[in-house]
């Protein structure tokens, strides 16, 4: 990350009867206000879309990815420019970013009925209801796709992720979202103190590279698979999602609705397949139920 994403602080470390002074490295968490400029020439308006707690770095990707995964914009061509706004601040921090749409592009703001606050742990807080975040993907659901992945490829993904989580190694306090090919090649990785921010940064980067829809890729989540992460992945056309942690019940329901292969508890050469198991090449198994 170009921006400073860690902070050193002195701590007292206690280990049984041993007490010592030491320096600890923390992941920085700061607010980012996302503003949207839109409208025809001569009638432009700027409005606050969201405030999210994030780790500084890749802010433009975060803002663009957020607007796309929330269904506010439909195409990368809708964006004219994304840049930080200078706001007088005693600490000289860049915590306001503005996305300017091409003149004449009408943003879909029906899912932002009011300005909302998003915490670093939950991308749904402040929205009126669960229906308000069931945004419709720009990409059709493909029931007959040929994307498949082999078990040995899945086993190595968490290992590759940890090797490339530079800031996590320093702090132990960041989530990560990573994009792989179905052969296990790492394409992109983004970290953030908020799991939904890490995914928005990842999708924002893919948006900039004009990679969408993200067919024939695997999304790996460093933690649990929650509803909002499945929703964002579905918006980007991702068919295979694996998480190191557990999925929620609603995440499983949404993955089933979007025909997404959802894998949980991927670690130590084991995993559970919750939906669309036809994409995972696994040995024959015996159903004990």
CSV table of N, CA, C and O in Angstrom, one decimal, residues 5 15 44 55 67 70 73 93 107 117 121 143 147 166 205 226 230 237-238 250 252 264 274 277 288:
chain,number,residue,atom,x,y,z
A,5,UNK,N,-0.1,2.3,6.5
A,5,UNK,CA,-1.2,1.4,6.9
A,5,UNK,C,-1.0,0.8,8.3
A,5,UNK,O,-1.8,0.0,8.7
A,15,UNK,N,3.9,-12.6,29.9
A,15,UNK,CA,4.0,-14.0,29.6
A,15,UNK,C,4.3,-14.7,30.9
A,15,UNK,O,5.5,-14.8,31.3
A,44,UNK,N,-24.1,19.9,-12.0
A,44,UNK,CA,-23.4,18.9,-11.2
A,44,UNK,C,-23.8,19.0,-9.7
A,44,UNK,O,-23.9,20.1,-9.2
A,55,UNK,N,-8.6,0.7,6.4
A,55,UNK,CA,-7.1,0.9,6.5
A,55,UNK,C,-6.7,1.7,5.3
A,55,UNK,O,-7.0,1.3,4.1
A,67,UNK,N,-19.0,1.5,-5.0
A,67,UNK,CA,-20.1,1.9,-5.9
A,67,UNK,C,-20.6,0.9,-6.8
A,67,UNK,O,-21.8,0.8,-7.1
A,70,UNK,N,-22.4,-2.1,-4.8
A,70,UNK,CA,-23.7,-1.7,-4.2
A,70,UNK,C,-24.7,-1.4,-5.3
A,70,UNK,O,-25.8,-1.0,-5.0
A,73,UNK,N,-23.3,2.2,-9.6
A,73,UNK,CA,-22.8,2.3,-11.0
A,73,UNK,C,-22.8,0.9,-11.6
A,73,UNK,O,-22.8,-0.1,-10.9
A,93,UNK,N,-4.6,14.2,6.9
A,93,UNK,CA,-4.9,12.9,6.5
A,93,UNK,C,-5.9,13.0,5.3
A,93,UNK,O,-6.6,13.9,5.2
A,107,UNK,N,-26.7,7.7,-11.5
A,107,UNK,CA,-26.4,6.7,-10.6
A,107,UNK,C,-27.6,6.1,-10.0
A,107,UNK,O,-28.7,6.7,-10.0
A,117,UNK,N,-23.9,4.7,7.8
A,117,UNK,CA,-22.5,4.5,8.3
A,117,UNK,C,-22.2,3.1,8.3
A,117,UNK,O,-23.0,2.2,8.7
A,121,UNK,N,-16.6,-3.9,10.5
A,121,UNK,CA,-16.8,-5.3,10.6
A,121,UNK,C,-18.1,-5.7,9.9
A,121,UNK,O,-18.4,-6.9,9.8
A,143,UNK,N,-25.9,-21.1,-15.4
A,143,UNK,CA,-26.1,-22.4,-14.8
A,143,UNK,C,-25.3,-23.5,-15.4
A,143,UNK,O,-25.0,-24.5,-14.8
A,147,UNK,N,-16.6,-23.9,-15.2
A,147,UNK,CA,-15.6,-23.6,-14.2
A,147,UNK,C,-15.5,-24.8,-13.2
A,147,UNK,O,-16.5,-25.2,-12.6
A,166,UNK,N,1.3,-9.2,3.6
A,166,UNK,CA,2.5,-8.5,4.2
A,166,UNK,C,2.0,-7.8,5.5
A,166,UNK,O,2.7,-7.8,6.5
A,205,UNK,N,-10.1,-2.9,-8.1
A,205,UNK,CA,-8.9,-3.1,-8.9
A,205,UNK,C,-9.2,-3.9,-10.1
A,205,UNK,O,-8.8,-3.5,-11.2
A,226,UNK,N,-19.8,-13.9,4.9
A,226,UNK,CA,-21.0,-13.3,5.3
A,226,UNK,C,-21.9,-13.0,4.1
A,226,UNK,O,-21.4,-13.0,3.0
A,230,UNK,N,-20.9,-12.3,-0.1
A,230,UNK,CA,-21.4,-13.1,-1.2
A,230,UNK,C,-22.1,-12.2,-2.2
A,230,UNK,O,-22.0,-12.3,-3.4
A,237,UNK,N,-19.7,-11.2,-10.7
A,237,UNK,CA,-19.7,-12.4,-11.6
A,237,UNK,C,-18.8,-13.5,-11.1
A,237,UNK,O,-18.5,-14.4,-11.9
A,238,UNK,N,-18.5,-13.5,-9.8
A,238,UNK,CA,-17.6,-14.6,-9.3
A,238,UNK,C,-18.4,-15.9,-9.0
A,238,UNK,O,-19.5,-15.8,-8.4
A,250,UNK,N,-27.4,-17.1,5.9
A,250,UNK,CA,-27.9,-16.3,4.8
A,250,UNK,C,-26.9,-16.2,3.6
A,250,UNK,O,-27.3,-16.1,2.5
A,252,UNK,N,-25.1,-18.8,2.7
A,252,UNK,CA,-25.4,-20.0,1.9
A,252,UNK,C,-26.6,-19.9,1.1
A,252,UNK,O,-26.7,-20.3,-0.1
A,264,UNK,N,-16.4,-23.5,2.7
A,264,UNK,CA,-16.0,-22.9,4.0
A,264,UNK,C,-15.0,-23.8,4.7
A,264,UNK,O,-14.8,-25.0,4.4
A,274,UNK,N,-20.8,-26.1,0.4
A,274,UNK,CA,-22.1,-25.8,0.9
A,274,UNK,C,-23.1,-25.7,-0.3
A,274,UNK,O,-24.3,-26.0,-0.2
A,277,UNK,N,-21.8,-27.8,-5.7
A,277,UNK,CA,-20.6,-28.7,-5.5
A,277,UNK,C,-20.1,-29.2,-6.9
A,277,UNK,O,-19.0,-29.8,-6.9
A,288,UNK,N,-23.4,-40.0,4.7
A,288,UNK,CA,-23.7,-40.8,6.0
A,288,UNK,C,-25.1,-40.4,6.6
A,288,UNK,O,-25.5,-41.0,7.6
